[in-house]
Amino acid sequence: MLKRFAAAHLVLLASWVGTSAAQAPGAGVRMALKDVRTFMYQLQEIEKPAAVEALARSKYDLLVVEPTGTIRDQKGFDTRAMVARLHAGKPGRIVLAYVNPGQAESYRSYWKADWRAPTKGAKGSPDFILIPDPDGWSDNYTVAFWDPRWQAIFASGPESEVRAAMAAGFDGVYLDWIDAYDEGRVVAEAKRQNVDPARAMVDFLLLIRKTAREINPEALVVQQNAIELIDADPRLVNAIDGLGVEDTWFGGKANAKWGAKGAGDVPNRYEDESSTAGRLKQYEKFVAAKKPVFTIDYCVKAENAAKVYSEAVRRGLVPLVTQVSLDRMTSTPPPGLKAEDGR
């Protein structure tokens, strides 16, 4: 998953893409997602004016950013002004909000003082907070995403995460941790509650889409990972506009700093459907459904980055090569951009 930050921190990603032309609030005529050729994604340190200005001045067609103002320690951050500046930096640019429907985050404003984090052996409080992040990222807790209390916090409620993002002028949402539907202890809890987790996740995605489009009728929804969900419930194609996927060729290790060992270059050595070949075959289903696929791989070595870009472009995918810390613009931008174009 892309989400790698604690409390007041955020991140960045860059790549290639493509949805339909639309009118974004205050942004003029938005370019079509299918016409996007480069994108950048930042979640860390976006609260710094210099970071926003650098993104605004960059030549990327699409920006995915942490909304920031929903973080408890950043409540005074002017998210609307940031989005307006990012839109103004390049006419027609698409700006999406990174949000996490599959996990509760203890640094968000919605996390109340009497809430308690779960442990490996016990649920948190409220009891829809099920388990710590399975990948070891602090302050992130996987939830029973079908619970009406969580869905109100995230989507349907008047002050929900989705409503806040759309009210700030974003063109849509980029959704992490959709793969919660397939996580072992979440599946067990769903079974105990007589819930089909795959169907419940697609229902949730449809609710997110409906909520976003109540504010912007052309709002975009991009799903990250969970590539098997399309098989479990074909309605998925009606809920999303694109797919982002990590680690097709190379991954990285949690918490590795930029340039450090583990920041990238960890080959995909799976031998099942999670292998490179298995993933590429699965992506074809999204492409056939006219959903652009954005690949995100983590590399430090230039030769690995070159391999990813070559292989992905050859297959009609939208590649990004960066490092797992996701805290700056990549030094190996996609073909068509020079390093200085993103600075």
Tab-separated table of C-alpha atoms in Angstrom:
chain	number	residue	atom	x	y	z
A	1	MET	CA	0.000	0.000	0.000
A	2	LEU	CA	1.100	3.551	-0.650
A	3	LYS	CA	0.139	4.915	2.699
A	4	ARG	CA	3.331	5.241	4.712
A	5	PHE	CA	3.180	8.084	7.217
A	6	ALA	CA	2.532	8.975	10.839
A	7	ALA	CA	0.791	12.019	12.319
A	8	ALA	CA	1.704	15.149	10.375
A	9	HIS	CA	3.603	13.496	7.552
A	10	LEU	CA	2.641	12.935	3.881
A	11	VAL	CA	4.207	11.498	0.312
A	12	LEU	CA	4.922	11.715	-3.439
A	13	LEU	CA	4.692	9.475	-6.524
A	14	ALA	CA	5.099	9.997	-10.277
A	15	SER	CA	3.741	8.128	-13.342
A	16	TRP	CA	1.564	7.866	-16.525
A	17	VAL	CA	-2.252	7.375	-16.992
A	18	GLY	CA	-5.704	8.019	-18.315
A	19	THR	CA	-11.183	8.958	-17.551
A	20	SER	CA	-13.568	11.353	-19.161
A	21	ALA	CA	-13.252	15.089	-19.615
A	22	ALA	CA	-15.038	16.964	-16.849
A	23	GLN	CA	-15.506	20.255	-15.115
A	24	ALA	CA	-13.651	20.288	-11.789
A	25	PRO	CA	-14.762	22.893	-9.244
A	26	GLY	CA	-12.750	26.034	-9.882
A	27	ALA	CA	-10.304	24.237	-12.148
A	28	GLY	CA	-11.581	24.961	-15.635
A	29	VAL	CA	-11.943	22.121	-18.138
A	30	ARG	CA	-10.273	19.025	-16.775
A	31	MET	CA	-8.261	16.863	-19.131
A	32	ALA	CA	-9.418	13.303	-19.771
A	33	LEU	CA	-7.739	10.651	-17.649
A	34	LYS	CA	-7.064	8.648	-20.789
A	35	ASP	CA	-4.981	11.556	-22.094
A	36	VAL	CA	-2.754	11.836	-19.026
A	37	ARG	CA	0.852	10.882	-19.722
A	38	THR	CA	2.619	11.678	-16.451
A	39	PHE	CA	1.583	11.866	-12.810
A	40	MET	CA	3.065	12.597	-9.419
A	41	TYR	CA	1.787	11.414	-6.055
A	42	GLN	CA	2.818	13.095	-2.769
A	43	LEU	CA	1.725	12.296	0.754
A	44	GLN	CA	4.619	13.508	2.909
A	45	GLU	CA	5.680	17.072	3.680
A	46	ILE	CA	2.948	18.503	1.519
A	47	GLU	CA	2.157	20.885	4.374
A	48	LYS	CA	5.265	22.860	3.436
A	49	PRO	CA	4.558	25.778	1.050
A	50	ALA	CA	7.665	24.937	-0.961
A	51	ALA	CA	6.354	21.412	-1.566
A	52	VAL	CA	3.010	22.662	-2.871
A	53	GLU	CA	4.731	25.223	-5.077
A	54	ALA	CA	7.102	22.600	-6.512
A	55	LEU	CA	4.165	20.354	-7.359
A	56	ALA	CA	2.222	23.243	-8.874
A	57	ARG	CA	5.140	24.220	-11.096
A	58	SER	CA	5.844	20.670	-12.212
A	59	LYS	CA	4.723	19.437	-15.624
A	60	TYR	CA	2.812	16.396	-14.394
A	61	ASP	CA	-0.694	15.997	-15.817
A	62	LEU	CA	-2.075	14.289	-12.703
A	63	LEU	CA	-1.265	14.859	-9.035
A	64	VAL	CA	-2.328	12.584	-6.186
A	65	VAL	CA	-1.853	14.242	-2.798
A	66	GLU	CA	-2.625	13.788	0.867
A	67	PRO	CA	-5.462	16.183	1.798
A	68	THR	CA	-3.516	17.180	4.952
A	69	GLY	CA	-6.266	19.232	6.589
A	70	THR	CA	-7.893	16.044	7.915
A	71	ILE	CA	-4.790	15.279	10.008
A	72	ARG	CA	-5.336	16.323	13.623
A	73	ASP	CA	-2.086	18.291	13.891
A	74	GLN	CA	-2.706	19.986	10.542
A	75	LYS	CA	-6.317	21.129	11.019
A	76	GLY	CA	-5.326	24.684	10.111
A	77	PHE	CA	-3.920	23.627	6.741
A	78	ASP	CA	-5.776	25.278	3.855
A	79	THR	CA	-6.491	22.261	1.661
A	80	ARG	CA	-8.729	24.218	-0.699
A	81	ALA	CA	-5.966	26.737	-1.372
A	82	MET	CA	-3.502	23.918	-2.034
A	83	VAL	CA	-5.828	22.249	-4.527
A	84	ALA	CA	-6.510	25.553	-6.268
A	85	ARG	CA	-2.776	26.226	-6.609
A	86	LEU	CA	-2.145	22.722	-7.965
A	87	HIS	CA	-4.894	23.157	-10.529
A	88	ALA	CA	-3.635	26.600	-11.527
A	89	GLY	CA	-0.093	25.356	-12.056
A	90	LYS	CA	-1.098	23.519	-15.209
A	91	PRO	CA	-4.443	24.092	-16.954
A	92	GLY	CA	-6.549	20.948	-17.163
A	93	ARG	CA	-4.487	19.067	-14.569
A	94	ILE	CA	-6.263	16.389	-12.525
A	95	VAL	CA	-5.795	16.496	-8.741
A	96	LEU	CA	-6.905	13.488	-6.665
A	97	ALA	CA	-7.069	13.082	-2.872
A	98	TYR	CA	-5.341	10.107	-1.292
A	99	VAL	CA	-7.743	8.510	1.206
A	100	ASN	CA	-7.854	5.169	3.010
A	101	PRO	CA	-11.260	3.452	3.220
A	102	GLY	CA	-9.820	0.164	4.509
A	103	GLN	CA	-8.058	1.511	7.587
A	104	ALA	CA	-8.602	3.885	10.486
A	105	GLU	CA	-5.671	6.217	11.124
A	106	SER	CA	-5.068	7.410	14.675
A	107	TYR	CA	-3.672	10.789	13.526
A	108	ARG	CA	-6.883	11.830	11.723
A	109	SER	CA	-9.329	14.316	13.192
A	110	TYR	CA	-12.071	11.684	13.314
A	111	TRP	CA	-10.064	9.561	15.827
A	112	LYS	CA	-11.650	10.395	19.195
A	113	ALA	CA	-9.844	10.617	22.529
A	114	ASP	CA	-11.586	7.535	23.912
A	115	TRP	CA	-10.802	5.323	20.890
A	116	ARG	CA	-8.295	2.548	21.444
A	117	ALA	CA	-6.013	0.835	18.960
A	118	PRO	CA	-6.327	-2.935	18.473
A	119	THR	CA	-3.616	-5.394	19.400
A	120	LYS	CA	-2.603	-8.610	17.697
A	121	GLY	CA	-5.070	-10.478	19.883
A	122	ALA	CA	-7.919	-8.047	20.500
A	123	LYS	CA	-10.090	-5.587	18.616
A	124	GLY	CA	-9.836	-1.894	19.251
A	125	SER	CA	-12.553	0.452	20.395
A	126	PRO	CA	-14.902	1.099	18.668
A	127	ASP	CA	-15.012	-2.578	17.793
A	128	PHE	CA	-15.016	-1.976	14.032
A	129	ILE	CA	-11.266	-1.289	14.422
A	130	LEU	CA	-10.032	-4.844	13.981
A	131	ILE	CA	-6.250	-5.256	13.673
A	132	PRO	CA	-2.953	-3.361	13.393
A	133	ASP	CA	-1.678	-2.768	9.869
A	134	PRO	CA	-0.508	-6.183	8.620
A	135	ASP	CA	2.558	-4.643	6.955
A	136	GLY	CA	3.747	-3.045	10.171
A	137	TRP	CA	3.010	0.632	9.482
A	138	SER	CA	2.330	2.465	12.717
A	139	ASP	CA	-0.898	4.332	13.519
A	140	ASN	CA	-2.876	2.436	10.841
A	141	TYR	CA	-5.559	-0.108	11.735
A	142	THR	CA	-7.623	-2.261	9.405
A	143	VAL	CA	-11.353	-1.930	9.923
A	144	ALA	CA	-14.610	-3.783	9.391
A	145	PHE	CA	-15.243	-1.507	6.431
A	146	TRP	CA	-18.874	-2.627	6.065
A	147	ASP	CA	-19.778	-1.276	9.516
A	148	PRO	CA	-22.252	1.631	9.155
A	149	ARG	CA	-20.358	3.637	11.785
A	150	TRP	CA	-17.151	3.487	9.734
A	151	GLN	CA	-18.932	4.162	6.454
A	152	ALA	CA	-20.482	7.296	7.959
A	153	ILE	CA	-17.052	8.516	9.078
A	154	PHE	CA	-15.469	7.803	5.743
A	155	ALA	CA	-18.176	8.445	3.152
A	156	SER	CA	-21.835	8.945	3.954
A	157	GLY	CA	-21.711	11.279	6.953
A	158	PRO	CA	-21.947	15.076	6.590
A	159	GLU	CA	-18.296	15.574	7.654
A	160	SER	CA	-16.861	12.438	6.068
A	161	GLU	CA	-13.381	12.064	4.623
A	162	VAL	CA	-14.764	11.836	1.089
A	163	ARG	CA	-17.022	14.876	1.473
A	164	ALA	CA	-14.167	16.901	2.944
A	165	ALA	CA	-11.896	16.014	0.030
A	166	MET	CA	-14.476	16.834	-2.601
A	167	ALA	CA	-15.498	20.073	-0.895
A	168	ALA	CA	-11.854	21.145	-1.054
A	169	GLY	CA	-12.000	20.980	-4.857
A	170	PHE	CA	-10.324	17.662	-5.598
A	171	ASP	CA	-11.289	15.979	-8.865
A	172	GLY	CA	-11.783	12.655	-7.114
A	173	VAL	CA	-10.262	10.160	-4.703
A	174	TYR	CA	-7.417	7.649	-4.815
A	175	LEU	CA	-8.279	4.736	-2.515
A	176	ASP	CA	-5.747	2.703	-0.542
A	177	TRP	CA	-6.233	-0.582	1.327
A	178	ILE	CA	-9.081	-1.905	-0.779
A	179	ASP	CA	-7.410	-5.284	-0.220
A	180	ALA	CA	-8.808	-5.227	3.337
A	181	TYR	CA	-11.623	-7.343	1.888
A	182	ASP	CA	-9.174	-10.252	1.490
A	183	GLU	CA	-7.176	-9.908	4.734
A	184	GLY	CA	-7.468	-13.055	6.888
A	185	ARG	CA	-8.768	-11.649	10.177
A	186	VAL	CA	-11.076	-9.243	8.364
A	187	VAL	CA	-12.515	-12.148	6.374
A	188	ALA	CA	-13.009	-14.106	9.608
A	189	GLU	CA	-14.870	-11.186	11.189
A	190	ALA	CA	-17.009	-10.775	8.075
A	191	LYS	CA	-17.905	-14.466	8.192
A	192	ARG	CA	-18.835	-14.144	11.874
A	193	GLN	CA	-21.164	-11.275	10.948
A	194	ASN	CA	-22.564	-13.133	7.914
A	195	VAL	CA	-21.041	-10.596	5.495
A	196	ASP	CA	-19.579	-11.343	2.064
A	197	PRO	CA	-16.428	-9.174	2.252
A	198	ALA	CA	-15.886	-8.867	-1.503
A	199	ARG	CA	-19.458	-7.806	-2.168
A	200	ALA	CA	-19.377	-5.492	0.850
A	201	MET	CA	-16.239	-3.804	-0.463
A	202	VAL	CA	-17.755	-3.157	-3.863
A	203	ASP	CA	-20.886	-1.827	-2.148
A	204	PHE	CA	-18.615	0.498	-0.181
A	205	LEU	CA	-16.805	1.657	-3.325
A	206	LEU	CA	-20.138	2.399	-4.974
A	207	LEU	CA	-21.132	4.426	-1.905
A	208	ILE	CA	-17.851	6.351	-2.084
A	209	ARG	CA	-18.439	7.067	-5.761
A	210	LYS	CA	-22.028	8.194	-5.120
A	211	THR	CA	-20.918	10.447	-2.266
A	212	ALA	CA	-18.121	12.054	-4.297
A	213	ARG	CA	-20.422	12.650	-7.250
A	214	GLU	CA	-22.997	14.394	-5.109
A	215	ILE	CA	-20.425	17.192	-4.902
A	216	ASN	CA	-18.725	16.829	-8.297
A	217	PRO	CA	-20.803	14.847	-10.817
A	218	GLU	CA	-17.626	13.916	-12.701
A	219	ALA	CA	-15.600	12.814	-9.663
A	220	LEU	CA	-12.996	10.128	-10.333
A	221	VAL	CA	-12.391	7.032	-8.227
A	222	VAL	CA	-9.080	5.174	-8.523
A	223	GLN	CA	-8.522	1.944	-6.618
A	224	GLN	CA	-5.099	0.791	-5.408
A	225	ASN	CA	-4.130	-2.926	-5.392
A	226	ALA	CA	-6.768	-5.634	-4.679
A	227	ILE	CA	-6.564	-6.763	-8.303
A	228	GLU	CA	-8.556	-9.972	-7.693
A	229	LEU	CA	-11.637	-8.052	-6.575
A	230	ILE	CA	-12.771	-7.762	-10.188
A	231	ASP	CA	-13.164	-11.568	-10.247
A	232	ALA	CA	-14.962	-11.752	-6.915
A	233	ASP	CA	-17.505	-9.095	-7.896
A	234	PRO	CA	-17.664	-7.870	-11.513
A	235	ARG	CA	-19.657	-4.812	-10.372
A	236	LEU	CA	-16.269	-3.329	-9.536
A	237	VAL	CA	-15.958	-1.921	-13.050
A	238	ASN	CA	-18.952	0.324	-12.321
A	239	ALA	CA	-17.339	1.670	-9.151
A	240	ILE	CA	-13.884	2.779	-10.341
A	241	ASP	CA	-12.234	4.763	-13.119
A	242	GLY	CA	-8.720	3.350	-12.819
A	243	LEU	CA	-6.399	0.998	-10.967
A	244	GLY	CA	-3.075	1.636	-9.232
A	245	VAL	CA	-0.849	-1.346	-8.364
A	246	GLU	CA	2.422	-1.705	-6.492
A	247	ASP	CA	5.361	-4.094	-6.819
A	248	THR	CA	4.736	-5.583	-10.245
A	249	TRP	CA	8.478	-5.951	-10.845
A	250	PHE	CA	10.187	-4.519	-7.739
A	251	GLY	CA	9.156	-3.716	-4.194
A	252	GLY	CA	10.748	-2.205	-1.096
A	253	LYS	CA	10.815	-2.650	2.665
A	254	ALA	CA	8.637	-0.763	5.129
A	255	ASN	CA	10.164	2.366	6.650
A	256	ALA	CA	13.286	2.287	4.424
A	257	LYS	CA	14.607	5.798	3.873
A	258	TRP	CA	15.324	7.262	0.444
A	259	GLY	CA	18.494	5.753	-0.999
A	260	ALA	CA	18.881	3.273	1.854
A	261	LYS	CA	19.044	-0.495	1.596
A	262	GLY	CA	15.502	-1.768	1.143
A	263	ALA	CA	14.247	1.445	-0.467
A	264	GLY	CA	13.674	-0.580	-3.623
A	265	ASP	CA	15.119	-3.234	-5.936
A	266	VAL	CA	13.422	-6.150	-4.122
A	267	PRO	CA	12.447	-8.435	-7.027
A	268	ASN	CA	8.987	-9.928	-7.305
A	269	ARG	CA	9.754	-13.615	-6.717
A	270	TYR	CA	6.232	-14.901	-6.196
A	271	GLU	CA	5.355	-17.993	-8.186
A	272	ASP	CA	1.562	-17.780	-8.058
A	273	GLU	CA	-0.949	-15.198	-9.234
A	274	SER	CA	1.089	-12.552	-7.390
A	275	SER	CA	4.069	-13.108	-9.691
A	276	THR	CA	4.894	-10.507	-12.309
A	277	ALA	CA	3.338	-12.675	-15.007
A	278	GLY	CA	0.271	-13.344	-12.874
A	279	ARG	CA	-0.251	-9.679	-12.150
A	280	LEU	CA	0.183	-8.639	-15.763
A	281	LYS	CA	-2.439	-11.162	-16.802
A	282	GLN	CA	-4.843	-9.793	-14.196
A	283	TYR	CA	-4.276	-6.197	-15.323
A	284	GLU	CA	-5.567	-7.171	-18.757
A	285	LYS	CA	-9.058	-7.492	-17.277
A	286	PHE	CA	-9.007	-3.864	-16.186
A	287	VAL	CA	-7.605	-2.692	-19.491
A	288	ALA	CA	-10.353	-4.629	-21.301
A	289	ALA	CA	-12.878	-2.799	-19.111
A	290	LYS	CA	-11.269	0.503	-20.205
A	291	LYS	CA	-9.811	1.192	-16.786
A	292	PRO	CA	-6.249	2.562	-17.006
A	293	VAL	CA	-3.671	0.689	-14.937
A	294	PHE	CA	-0.933	2.585	-13.107
A	295	THR	CA	2.037	0.524	-11.936
A	296	ILE	CA	4.195	1.685	-9.053
A	297	ASP	CA	7.559	-0.026	-8.579
A	298	TYR	CA	10.328	0.751	-6.121
A	299	CYS	CA	13.864	0.936	-7.487
A	300	VAL	CA	17.128	2.572	-6.502
A	301	LYS	CA	19.200	1.173	-9.342
A	302	ALA	CA	18.809	2.963	-12.659
A	303	GLU	CA	18.899	-0.292	-14.632
A	304	ASN	CA	15.911	-1.633	-12.692
A	305	ALA	CA	13.983	1.577	-13.272
A	306	ALA	CA	14.734	1.376	-16.990
A	307	LYS	CA	13.491	-2.210	-17.084
A	308	VAL	CA	10.203	-1.271	-15.400
A	309	TYR	CA	9.518	1.649	-17.702
A	310	SER	CA	10.319	-0.394	-20.799
A	311	GLU	CA	8.226	-3.398	-19.788
A	312	ALA	CA	5.257	-1.370	-18.557
A	313	VAL	CA	5.070	0.968	-21.529
A	314	ARG	CA	5.340	-1.957	-23.912
A	315	ARG	CA	2.207	-3.394	-22.328
A	316	GLY	CA	0.235	-0.168	-22.421
A	317	LEU	CA	0.457	0.399	-18.670
A	318	VAL	CA	1.111	3.671	-16.846
A	319	PRO	CA	4.410	3.233	-14.933
A	320	LEU	CA	5.977	4.990	-11.993
A	321	VAL	CA	9.380	4.142	-10.557
A	322	THR	CA	10.194	5.669	-7.181
A	323	GLN	CA	11.434	4.534	-3.752
A	324	VAL	CA	9.370	3.070	-0.976
A	325	SER	CA	9.605	6.119	1.305
A	326	LEU	CA	7.606	8.134	-1.258
A	327	ASP	CA	8.813	11.402	0.202
A	328	ARG	CA	10.055	13.247	-2.881
A	329	MET	CA	9.791	13.373	-6.633
A	330	THR	CA	11.544	10.450	-8.210
A	331	SER	CA	14.972	11.018	-9.724
A	332	THR	CA	14.027	8.611	-12.517
A	333	PRO	CA	10.953	10.239	-14.093
A	334	PRO	CA	8.896	8.437	-16.716
A	335	PRO	CA	9.784	8.740	-20.397
A	336	GLY	CA	8.679	12.109	-21.697
A	337	LEU	CA	9.764	14.033	-18.613
A	338	LYS	CA	13.215	15.135	-17.507
A	339	ALA	CA	14.133	15.162	-13.831
A	340	GLU	CA	14.001	18.956	-13.741
A	341	ASP	CA	10.420	18.946	-15.088
A	342	GLY	CA	9.197	17.727	-11.720
A	343	ARG	CA	11.085	20.224	-9.603
